[in-house]
Amino acid sequence: MNPIQMVDLHGQYLRIKPQIDAAINECLAETAFINGPQVKTFQDSLAAYLQAEHVIACGNGTDALQIAMMALNLSAGDEVIVPAFTYVATAEVIALLGLTPVMVDVDPNTFNITADLITQAITPKTKAIVPVHLFGQCCDMESIMMLAKENGLYVIEDTAQALGAKYTFSDGRVMYAGTIGDIGCTSFFPSKNLGCFGDGGALMTNNADLALKIRKIANHGQAKKYHHEMVGVNSRLDTLQAAILNIKLQYLDEYASARNFAASYYDRAFETLEGVQIPVRQVNSTHVFHQYTLLLDNDIDRESLKKYLELAGIPCMVYYPLPLHKQEAFKSERYKDGDFSIAESLCNRVLSLPMHSELEEDQLSHITNKLTAYVNSIKQLA
Ligand SMILES: *Cc1c(COP(=O)(O)O)cnc(C)c1O
């Protein structure tokens, strides 16, 4: 058996090495390292894949979120609703811009925010909602979009973990994560489902005015060189990264299938195992399994299980150990311990298993056997 990794970027590269190397070499020969033709090709290809009108590439997923907030003309004190259980980037850019991140608890099954939870946090100052499609499946976007419309709120989707996931509306329409709200933001960080070989990100929108504005903001607030209409930022996707992404985008569906194969293997092994809960699917969404995350019963000591698995050559991770309101950076009068009981409980009980496109059956068998043996031994003692 090959050593098991949480994410196997090298193995994924080796499969398509000739194509990647050729694309990189072409960039080296052309030396158009910034805004080379590969960047436009990638934006067009991703837009076609997602059936989005506009894709604007940028430096990373956090920049994408920041640029999205800047494009919507929000002003100091405006409130933006975010999940308490997420990666920090979502709330960070809100705070950086002088806006107020307002946290809400998440659904105990899907780990995502829902319209019901968001409703309770809406105030006259609320301007936008950021649904994060956590671990690879969409939030229930139909009800969230309806709520946003009723309250005149913008929706910025954080699809850094769910690129390629599809949401089906009750009228049968199917849309990709990131193309449903006003703006979608994604990341091409190497370990993401569509990862480049460094930093990268993009914004998606079907609104031509917003697209124009986003392009300007990402490029120092200029449409015409040295004519700056607004304060912007410098956030670009390197040509080399775009060249790599042009190749890897062709494999995104294959990668999602491989991840789903591993997820189904885990599901079959664990669905009847007492003490763990397998990922609960959002009914109207496909899942691209950025993470495969188990929820452990309270009587299973996560640290001991983690150590046991690591000794057996099985890496695993806790995404995330702390909810936003308990992070030093986001401590505020507004929140106290216990405010978001679901997020807090998830932080104590989640465990993510190895998940990537290169997992082999003998590895999956080793992982599921070891974890099952451990959990059974704990349950017998109890
Ligand atoms: C990775 C990630 C980001 C940030 O992307 P970077 O490219 O690392 O800046 C934002 N939100 C979520 C949910 C993420 O997982």
GROMACS .gro file of C-alpha atoms and ligand atoms in nm:
model
  397
    1MET     CA    1   0.000   0.000   0.000
    2ASN     CA    2   0.126   0.349  -0.082
    3PRO     CA    3   0.158   0.589   0.211
    4ILE     CA    4  -0.173   0.765   0.278
    5GLN     CA    5  -0.185   1.142   0.254
    6MET     CA    6  -0.453   1.388   0.353
    7VAL     CA    7  -0.417   1.541   0.005
    8ASP     CA    8  -0.197   1.391  -0.270
    9LEU     CA    9  -0.091   1.678  -0.492
   10HIS     CA   10   0.214   1.499  -0.629
   11GLY     CA   11   0.020   1.192  -0.741
   12GLN     CA   12  -0.238   1.414  -0.905
   13TYR     CA   13   0.037   1.603  -1.092
   14LEU     CA   14   0.212   1.284  -1.211
   15ARG     CA   15  -0.103   1.166  -1.391
   16ILE     CA   16  -0.108   1.474  -1.614
   17LYS     CA   17   0.261   1.566  -1.600
   18PRO     CA   18   0.327   1.582  -1.976
   19GLN     CA   19   0.038   1.827  -2.030
   20ILE     CA   20   0.125   2.041  -1.728
   21ASP     CA   21   0.494   2.053  -1.812
   22ALA     CA   22   0.418   2.155  -2.170
   23ALA     CA   23   0.186   2.432  -2.050
   24ILE     CA   24   0.449   2.562  -1.807
   25ASN     CA   25   0.721   2.548  -2.070
   26GLU     CA   26   0.505   2.743  -2.308
   27CYS     CA   27   0.474   3.019  -2.046
   28LEU     CA   28   0.849   3.019  -1.992
   29ALA     CA   29   0.906   3.056  -2.365
   30GLU     CA   30   0.652   3.337  -2.397
   31THR     CA   31   0.749   3.516  -2.070
   32ALA     CA   32   0.411   3.695  -2.056
   33PHE     CA   33   0.404   3.619  -1.686
   34ILE     CA   34   0.135   3.873  -1.602
   35ASN     CA   35  -0.192   3.885  -1.799
   36GLY     CA   36  -0.070   3.640  -2.061
   37PRO     CA   37  -0.328   3.494  -2.301
   38GLN     CA   38  -0.370   3.189  -2.074
   39VAL     CA   39  -0.548   3.407  -1.818
   40LYS     CA   40  -0.822   3.509  -2.059
   41THR     CA   41  -0.853   3.152  -2.187
   42PHE     CA   42  -0.898   3.027  -1.833
   43GLN     CA   43  -1.160   3.291  -1.746
   44ASP     CA   44  -1.354   3.200  -2.060
   45SER     CA   45  -1.324   2.826  -1.998
   46LEU     CA   46  -1.433   2.850  -1.637
   47ALA     CA   47  -1.726   3.075  -1.736
   48ALA     CA   48  -1.831   2.818  -1.997
   49TYR     CA   49  -1.795   2.531  -1.748
   50LEU     CA   50  -2.002   2.711  -1.483
   51GLN     CA   51  -2.244   2.862  -1.733
   52ALA     CA   52  -2.166   3.200  -1.579
   53GLU     CA   53  -2.168   3.522  -1.780
   54HIS     CA   54  -1.847   3.659  -1.632
   55VAL     CA   55  -1.544   3.514  -1.456
   56ILE     CA   56  -1.274   3.747  -1.326
   57ALA     CA   57  -0.953   3.583  -1.206
   58CYS     CA   58  -0.766   3.726  -0.907
   59GLY     CA   59  -0.483   3.653  -0.665
   60ASN     CA   60  -0.653   3.418  -0.419
   61GLY     CA   61  -0.989   3.330  -0.266
   62THR     CA   62  -0.959   3.580   0.018
   63ASP     CA   63  -0.897   3.861  -0.233
   64ALA     CA   64  -1.200   3.743  -0.430
   65LEU     CA   65  -1.418   3.786  -0.120
   66GLN     CA   66  -1.268   4.128  -0.047
   67ILE     CA   67  -1.313   4.249  -0.404
   68ALA     CA   68  -1.673   4.125  -0.398
   69MET     CA   69  -1.747   4.329  -0.084
   70MET     CA   70  -1.580   4.636  -0.239
   71ALA     CA   71  -1.783   4.601  -0.559
   72LEU     CA   72  -2.113   4.615  -0.370
   73ASN     CA   73  -2.057   4.966  -0.227
   74LEU     CA   74  -2.098   4.860   0.133
   75SER     CA   75  -2.002   5.118   0.391
   76ALA     CA   76  -1.861   5.118   0.743
   77GLY     CA   77  -2.100   4.967   0.995
   78ASP     CA   78  -2.299   4.770   0.739
   79GLU     CA   79  -2.362   4.418   0.858
   80VAL     CA   80  -2.274   4.108   0.660
   81ILE     CA   81  -2.404   3.770   0.771
   82VAL     CA   82  -2.157   3.478   0.784
   83PRO     CA   83  -2.161   3.129   0.933
   84ALA     CA   84  -1.994   3.086   1.273
   85PHE     CA   85  -1.853   2.755   1.147
   86THR     CA   86  -1.622   2.831   0.851
   87TYR     CA   87  -1.270   2.919   0.744
   88VAL     CA   88  -1.164   3.260   0.877
   89ALA     CA   89  -1.122   3.434   0.538
   90THR     CA   90  -1.494   3.491   0.501
   91ALA     CA   91  -1.522   3.710   0.812
   92GLU     CA   92  -1.173   3.856   0.787
   93VAL     CA   93  -1.230   4.063   0.474
   94ILE     CA   94  -1.560   4.193   0.613
   95ALA     CA   95  -1.380   4.320   0.923
   96LEU     CA   96  -1.087   4.457   0.719
   97LEU     CA   97  -1.324   4.677   0.519
   98GLY     CA   98  -1.478   4.819   0.837
   99LEU     CA   99  -1.798   4.623   0.790
  100THR     CA  100  -1.944   4.415   1.070
  101PRO     CA  101  -1.943   4.037   1.037
  102VAL     CA  102  -2.260   3.904   1.198
  103MET     CA  103  -2.235   3.537   1.275
  104VAL     CA  104  -2.511   3.280   1.265
  105ASP     CA  105  -2.520   2.919   1.375
  106VAL     CA  106  -2.527   2.636   1.122
  107ASP     CA  107  -2.747   2.338   1.049
  108PRO     CA  108  -2.634   2.039   1.259
  109ASN     CA  109  -2.666   1.801   0.963
  110THR     CA  110  -2.526   1.985   0.661
  111PHE     CA  111  -2.301   2.223   0.864
  112ASN     CA  112  -2.426   2.506   0.637
  113ILE     CA  113  -2.627   2.817   0.717
  114THR     CA  114  -2.998   2.811   0.635
  115ALA     CA  115  -3.261   3.077   0.564
  116ASP     CA  116  -3.420   3.016   0.905
  117LEU     CA  117  -3.094   3.076   1.090
  118ILE     CA  118  -3.012   3.383   0.878
  119THR     CA  119  -3.356   3.539   0.935
  120GLN     CA  120  -3.293   3.571   1.308
  121ALA     CA  121  -2.979   3.778   1.245
  122ILE     CA  122  -3.121   4.031   0.999
  123THR     CA  123  -3.132   4.391   1.129
  124PRO     CA  124  -3.191   4.725   0.953
  125LYS     CA  125  -2.811   4.742   0.903
  126THR     CA  126  -2.783   4.407   0.725
  127LYS     CA  127  -2.665   4.448   0.365
  128ALA     CA  128  -2.539   4.108   0.254
  129ILE     CA  129  -2.527   3.736   0.324
  130VAL     CA  130  -2.227   3.512   0.259
  131PRO     CA  131  -2.340   3.151   0.225
  132VAL     CA  132  -2.032   2.929   0.249
  133HIS     CA  133  -2.080   2.598   0.068
  134LEU     CA  134  -1.884   2.412   0.331
  135PHE     CA  135  -1.691   2.092   0.258
  136GLY     CA  136  -1.827   2.069  -0.097
  137GLN     CA  137  -2.205   2.093  -0.101
  138CYS     CA  138  -2.434   2.387  -0.159
  139CYS     CA  139  -2.635   2.568   0.104
  140ASP     CA  140  -3.008   2.558   0.037
  141MET     CA  141  -2.979   2.846  -0.209
  142GLU     CA  142  -3.345   2.863  -0.313
  143SER     CA  143  -3.464   2.967   0.033
  144ILE     CA  144  -3.159   3.188   0.092
  145MET     CA  145  -3.214   3.374  -0.238
  146MET     CA  146  -3.580   3.420  -0.154
  147LEU     CA  147  -3.495   3.562   0.189
  148ALA     CA  148  -3.234   3.793   0.035
  149LYS     CA  149  -3.486   3.921  -0.218
  150GLU     CA  150  -3.751   3.987   0.047
  151ASN     CA  151  -3.501   4.188   0.251
  152GLY     CA  152  -3.311   4.360  -0.030
  153LEU     CA  153  -2.981   4.190   0.058
  154TYR     CA  154  -2.687   4.099  -0.161
  155VAL     CA  155  -2.568   3.739  -0.172
  156ILE     CA  156  -2.198   3.661  -0.206
  157GLU     CA  157  -2.137   3.288  -0.235
  158ASP     CA  158  -1.813   3.151  -0.094
  159THR     CA  159  -1.758   2.853  -0.317
  160ALA     CA  160  -1.390   2.798  -0.233
  161GLN     CA  161  -1.472   2.442  -0.122
  162ALA     CA  162  -1.751   2.361  -0.367
  163LEU     CA  163  -1.642   2.450  -0.718
  164GLY     CA  164  -1.834   2.221  -0.953
  165ALA     CA  165  -2.118   2.144  -0.709
  166LYS     CA  166  -2.464   2.187  -0.862
  167TYR     CA  167  -2.786   2.306  -0.703
  168THR     CA  168  -3.132   2.214  -0.833
  169PHE     CA  169  -3.420   2.458  -0.781
  170SER     CA  170  -3.778   2.340  -0.726
  171ASP     CA  171  -3.866   2.438  -1.085
  172GLY     CA  172  -3.594   2.205  -1.214
  173ARG     CA  173  -3.334   2.470  -1.297
  174VAL     CA  174  -2.980   2.353  -1.220
  175MET     CA  175  -2.708   2.605  -1.139
  176TYR     CA  176  -2.347   2.573  -1.032
  177ALA     CA  177  -2.237   2.687  -0.688
  178GLY     CA  178  -2.107   3.041  -0.718
  179THR     CA  179  -2.339   3.144  -1.002
  180ILE     CA  180  -2.662   3.179  -0.803
  181GLY     CA  181  -2.601   3.486  -0.585
  182ASP     CA  182  -2.491   3.833  -0.699
  183ILE     CA  183  -2.125   3.731  -0.689
  184GLY     CA  184  -1.949   3.399  -0.635
  185CYS     CA  185  -1.596   3.373  -0.500
  186THR     CA  186  -1.360   3.080  -0.527
  187SER     CA  187  -1.002   2.977  -0.451
  188PHE     CA  188  -0.746   2.776  -0.646
  189PHE     CA  189  -0.526   2.712  -0.341
  190PRO     CA  190  -0.336   2.388  -0.420
  191SER     CA  191  -0.549   2.163  -0.197
  192LYS     CA  192  -0.884   2.293  -0.323
  193ASN     CA  193  -1.083   2.077  -0.566
  194LEU     CA  194  -0.945   2.281  -0.856
  195GLY     CA  195  -0.602   2.375  -0.726
  196CYS     CA  196  -0.315   2.552  -0.899
  197PHE     CA  197   0.054   2.538  -0.800
  198GLY     CA  198   0.046   2.845  -0.578
  199ASP     CA  199  -0.219   3.104  -0.500
  200GLY     CA  200  -0.514   3.184  -0.723
  201GLY     CA  201  -0.879   3.284  -0.707
  202ALA     CA  202  -1.175   3.406  -0.911
  203LEU     CA  203  -1.508   3.582  -0.895
  204MET     CA  204  -1.818   3.485  -1.093
  205THR     CA  205  -2.120   3.700  -1.173
  206ASN     CA  206  -2.403   3.722  -1.423
  207ASN     CA  207  -2.427   4.100  -1.378
  208ALA     CA  208  -2.235   4.293  -1.645
  209ASP     CA  209  -2.206   4.613  -1.437
  210LEU     CA  210  -2.070   4.423  -1.140
  211ALA     CA  211  -1.827   4.235  -1.366
  212LEU     CA  212  -1.692   4.563  -1.501
  213LYS     CA  213  -1.653   4.703  -1.152
  214ILE     CA  214  -1.485   4.388  -1.022
  215ARG     CA  215  -1.235   4.398  -1.308
  216LYS     CA  216  -1.150   4.758  -1.225
  217ILE     CA  217  -1.116   4.701  -0.851
  218ALA     CA  218  -0.888   4.401  -0.903
  219ASN     CA  219  -0.670   4.619  -1.126
  220HIS     CA  220  -0.599   4.930  -0.914
  221GLY     CA  221  -0.939   5.082  -0.988
  222GLN     CA  222  -0.854   5.142  -1.352
  223ALA     CA  223  -1.017   5.042  -1.680
  224LYS     CA  224  -0.774   5.259  -1.879
  225LYS     CA  225  -0.408   5.240  -1.784
  226TYR     CA  226  -0.302   5.514  -1.537
  227HIS     CA  227  -0.660   5.644  -1.509
  228HIS     CA  228  -0.782   5.539  -1.166
  229GLU     CA  229  -1.157   5.582  -1.113
  230MET     CA  230  -1.167   5.432  -0.767
  231VAL     CA  231  -0.943   5.288  -0.499
  232GLY     CA  232  -0.874   4.931  -0.593
  233VAL     CA  233  -0.626   4.655  -0.519
  234ASN     CA  234  -0.364   4.462  -0.712
  235SER     CA  235  -0.493   4.108  -0.735
  236ARG     CA  236  -0.402   3.895  -1.035
  237LEU     CA  237  -0.387   3.530  -1.133
  238ASP     CA  238  -0.036   3.462  -1.268
  239THR     CA  239  -0.015   3.339  -1.626
  240LEU     CA  240   0.165   3.023  -1.507
  241GLN     CA  241  -0.118   2.942  -1.268
  242ALA     CA  242  -0.377   3.008  -1.539
  243ALA     CA  243  -0.189   2.774  -1.776
  244ILE     CA  244  -0.195   2.499  -1.511
  245LEU     CA  245  -0.563   2.562  -1.437
  246ASN     CA  246  -0.648   2.541  -1.808
  247ILE     CA  247  -0.526   2.182  -1.801
  248LYS     CA  248  -0.671   2.089  -1.462
  249LEU     CA  249  -1.018   2.233  -1.536
  250GLN     CA  250  -1.053   1.958  -1.799
  251TYR     CA  251  -1.021   1.704  -1.516
  252LEU     CA  252  -1.242   1.874  -1.257
  253ASP     CA  253  -1.538   1.639  -1.314
  254GLU     CA  254  -1.309   1.336  -1.301
  255TYR     CA  255  -1.162   1.463  -0.974
  256ALA     CA  256  -1.512   1.505  -0.832
  257SER     CA  257  -1.600   1.148  -0.936
  258ALA     CA  258  -1.287   1.012  -0.769
  259ARG     CA  259  -1.371   1.205  -0.451
  260ASN     CA  260  -1.727   1.072  -0.462
  261PHE     CA  261  -1.594   0.717  -0.506
  262ALA     CA  262  -1.389   0.756  -0.187
  263ALA     CA  263  -1.683   0.919  -0.006
  264SER     CA  264  -1.916   0.632  -0.102
  265TYR     CA  265  -1.657   0.383   0.021
  266TYR     CA  266  -1.639   0.563   0.355
  267ASP     CA  267  -2.019   0.590   0.370
  268ARG     CA  268  -2.067   0.217   0.320
  269ALA     CA  269  -1.815   0.137   0.591
  270PHE     CA  270  -1.947   0.382   0.847
  271GLU     CA  271  -2.321   0.420   0.788
  272THR     CA  272  -2.411   0.149   1.037
  273LEU     CA  273  -2.119   0.211   1.273
  274GLU     CA  274  -2.249   0.325   1.608
  275GLY     CA  275  -2.069   0.635   1.732
  276VAL     CA  276  -2.006   0.820   1.406
  277GLN     CA  277  -2.232   1.012   1.172
  278ILE     CA  278  -2.145   1.015   0.802
  279PRO     CA  279  -2.187   1.340   0.606
  280VAL     CA  280  -2.554   1.430   0.560
  281ARG     CA  281  -2.637   1.532   0.205
  282GLN     CA  282  -2.817   1.856   0.127
  283VAL     CA  283  -3.117   1.734  -0.072
  284ASN     CA  284  -3.096   1.975  -0.365
  285SER     CA  285  -2.719   1.975  -0.409
  286THR     CA  286  -2.452   1.750  -0.549
  287HIS     CA  287  -2.145   1.702  -0.328
  288VAL     CA  288  -1.788   1.746  -0.451
  289PHE     CA  289  -1.634   1.639  -0.117
  290HIS     CA  290  -1.369   1.897  -0.058
  291GLN     CA  291  -1.366   1.727   0.282
  292TYR     CA  292  -1.515   1.402   0.408
  293THR     CA  293  -1.604   1.493   0.764
  294LEU     CA  294  -1.736   1.255   1.027
  295LEU     CA  295  -1.926   1.372   1.333
  296LEU     CA  296  -1.819   1.174   1.641
  297ASP     CA  297  -2.034   1.090   1.941
  298ASN     CA  298  -1.940   1.275   2.257
  299ASP     CA  299  -1.802   0.961   2.420
  300ILE     CA  300  -1.539   0.914   2.150
  301ASP     CA  301  -1.228   1.105   2.250
  302ARG     CA  302  -1.122   1.274   1.928
  303GLU     CA  303  -0.760   1.330   2.027
  304SER     CA  304  -0.710   0.964   2.114
  305LEU     CA  305  -0.874   0.850   1.791
  306LYS     CA  306  -0.659   1.092   1.595
  307LYS     CA  307  -0.340   0.961   1.759
  308TYR     CA  308  -0.447   0.601   1.697
  309LEU     CA  309  -0.512   0.671   1.328
  310GLU     CA  310  -0.187   0.862   1.287
  311LEU     CA  311   0.008   0.569   1.438
  312ALA     CA  312  -0.162   0.348   1.177
  313GLY     CA  313  -0.037   0.578   0.900
  314ILE     CA  314  -0.368   0.758   0.855
  315PRO     CA  315  -0.354   1.137   0.862
  316CYS     CA  316  -0.669   1.322   0.966
  317MET     CA  317  -0.758   1.682   1.043
  318VAL     CA  318  -0.999   1.891   1.245
  319TYR     CA  319  -1.174   2.145   1.024
  320TYR     CA  320  -1.235   2.359   1.228
  321PRO     CA  321  -1.129   2.347   1.593
  322LEU     CA  322  -1.275   2.689   1.685
  323PRO     CA  323  -1.588   2.870   1.567
  324LEU     CA  324  -1.543   3.230   1.451
  325HIS     CA  325  -1.692   3.390   1.763
  326LYS     CA  326  -1.430   3.216   1.979
  327GLN     CA  327  -1.136   3.330   1.767
  328GLU     CA  328  -0.923   3.593   1.940
  329ALA     CA  329  -0.949   3.817   1.631
  330PHE     CA  330  -1.329   3.817   1.634
  331LYS     CA  331  -1.405   3.831   2.004
  332SER     CA  332  -1.667   4.099   2.058
  333GLU     CA  333  -1.921   4.222   2.310
  334ARG     CA  334  -2.179   4.087   2.077
  335TYR     CA  335  -2.098   3.723   2.138
  336LYS     CA  336  -2.030   3.495   2.430
  337ASP     CA  337  -1.947   3.127   2.466
  338GLY     CA  338  -2.252   2.913   2.401
  339ASP     CA  339  -2.412   3.156   2.155
  340PHE     CA  340  -2.376   2.919   1.864
  341SER     CA  341  -2.418   2.582   2.027
  342ILE     CA  342  -2.421   2.381   1.705
  343ALA     CA  343  -2.102   2.541   1.570
  344GLU     CA  344  -1.934   2.492   1.907
  345SER     CA  345  -2.040   2.129   1.928
  346LEU     CA  346  -1.922   2.063   1.570
  347CYS     CA  347  -1.582   2.212   1.650
  348ASN     CA  348  -1.546   1.957   1.931
  349ARG     CA  349  -1.669   1.657   1.734
  350VAL     CA  350  -1.574   1.681   1.364
  351LEU     CA  351  -1.295   1.477   1.210
  352SER     CA  352  -1.198   1.494   0.843
  353LEU     CA  353  -1.049   1.186   0.678
  354PRO     CA  354  -0.805   1.174   0.385
  355MET     CA  355  -0.988   1.300   0.078
  356HIS     CA  356  -0.843   1.356  -0.268
  357SER     CA  357  -0.860   1.231  -0.623
  358GLU     CA  358  -0.584   0.969  -0.587
  359LEU     CA  359  -0.708   0.749  -0.300
  360GLU     CA  360  -0.676   0.377  -0.376
  361GLU     CA  361  -0.900   0.095  -0.261
  362ASP     CA  362  -0.638  -0.067  -0.037
  363GLN     CA  363  -0.585   0.267   0.133
  364LEU     CA  364  -0.959   0.319   0.181
  365SER     CA  365  -0.988  -0.032   0.317
  366HIS     CA  366  -0.706   0.030   0.568
  367ILE     CA  367  -0.862   0.360   0.681
  368THR     CA  368  -1.212   0.219   0.726
  369ASN     CA  369  -1.089  -0.099   0.900
  370LYS     CA  370  -0.877   0.090   1.151
  371LEU     CA  371  -1.137   0.351   1.231
  372THR     CA  372  -1.412   0.087   1.267
  373ALA     CA  373  -1.196  -0.126   1.498
  374TYR     CA  374  -1.120   0.172   1.721
  375VAL     CA  375  -1.478   0.297   1.746
  376ASN     CA  376  -1.609  -0.056   1.816
  377SER     CA  377  -1.357  -0.105   2.094
  378ILE     CA  378  -1.465   0.222   2.259
  379LYS     CA  379  -1.833   0.132   2.227
  380GLN     CA  380  -1.772  -0.211   2.383
  381LEU     CA  381  -1.601  -0.048   2.682
  382ALA     CA  382  -1.889   0.196   2.728
  383LIG     C1  383  -0.970   2.838   0.113
  383LIG     C2  384  -1.088   2.918   0.151
  383LIG     C3  385  -1.090   3.057   0.135
  383LIG     C4  386  -0.970   3.139   0.099
  383LIG     O1  387  -0.902   3.106  -0.014
  383LIG     P1  388  -0.748   3.147  -0.030
  383LIG     O2  389  -0.720   3.123  -0.174
  383LIG     O3  390  -0.669   3.060   0.061
  383LIG     O4  391  -0.735   3.291   0.006
  383LIG     C5  392  -1.208   3.124   0.164
  383LIG     N1  393  -1.316   3.059   0.209
  383LIG     C6  394  -1.318   2.926   0.228
  383LIG     C7  395  -1.443   2.860   0.276
  383LIG     C8  396  -1.203   2.851   0.201
  383LIG     O5  397  -1.206   2.718   0.222
   0.00000   0.00000   0.00000
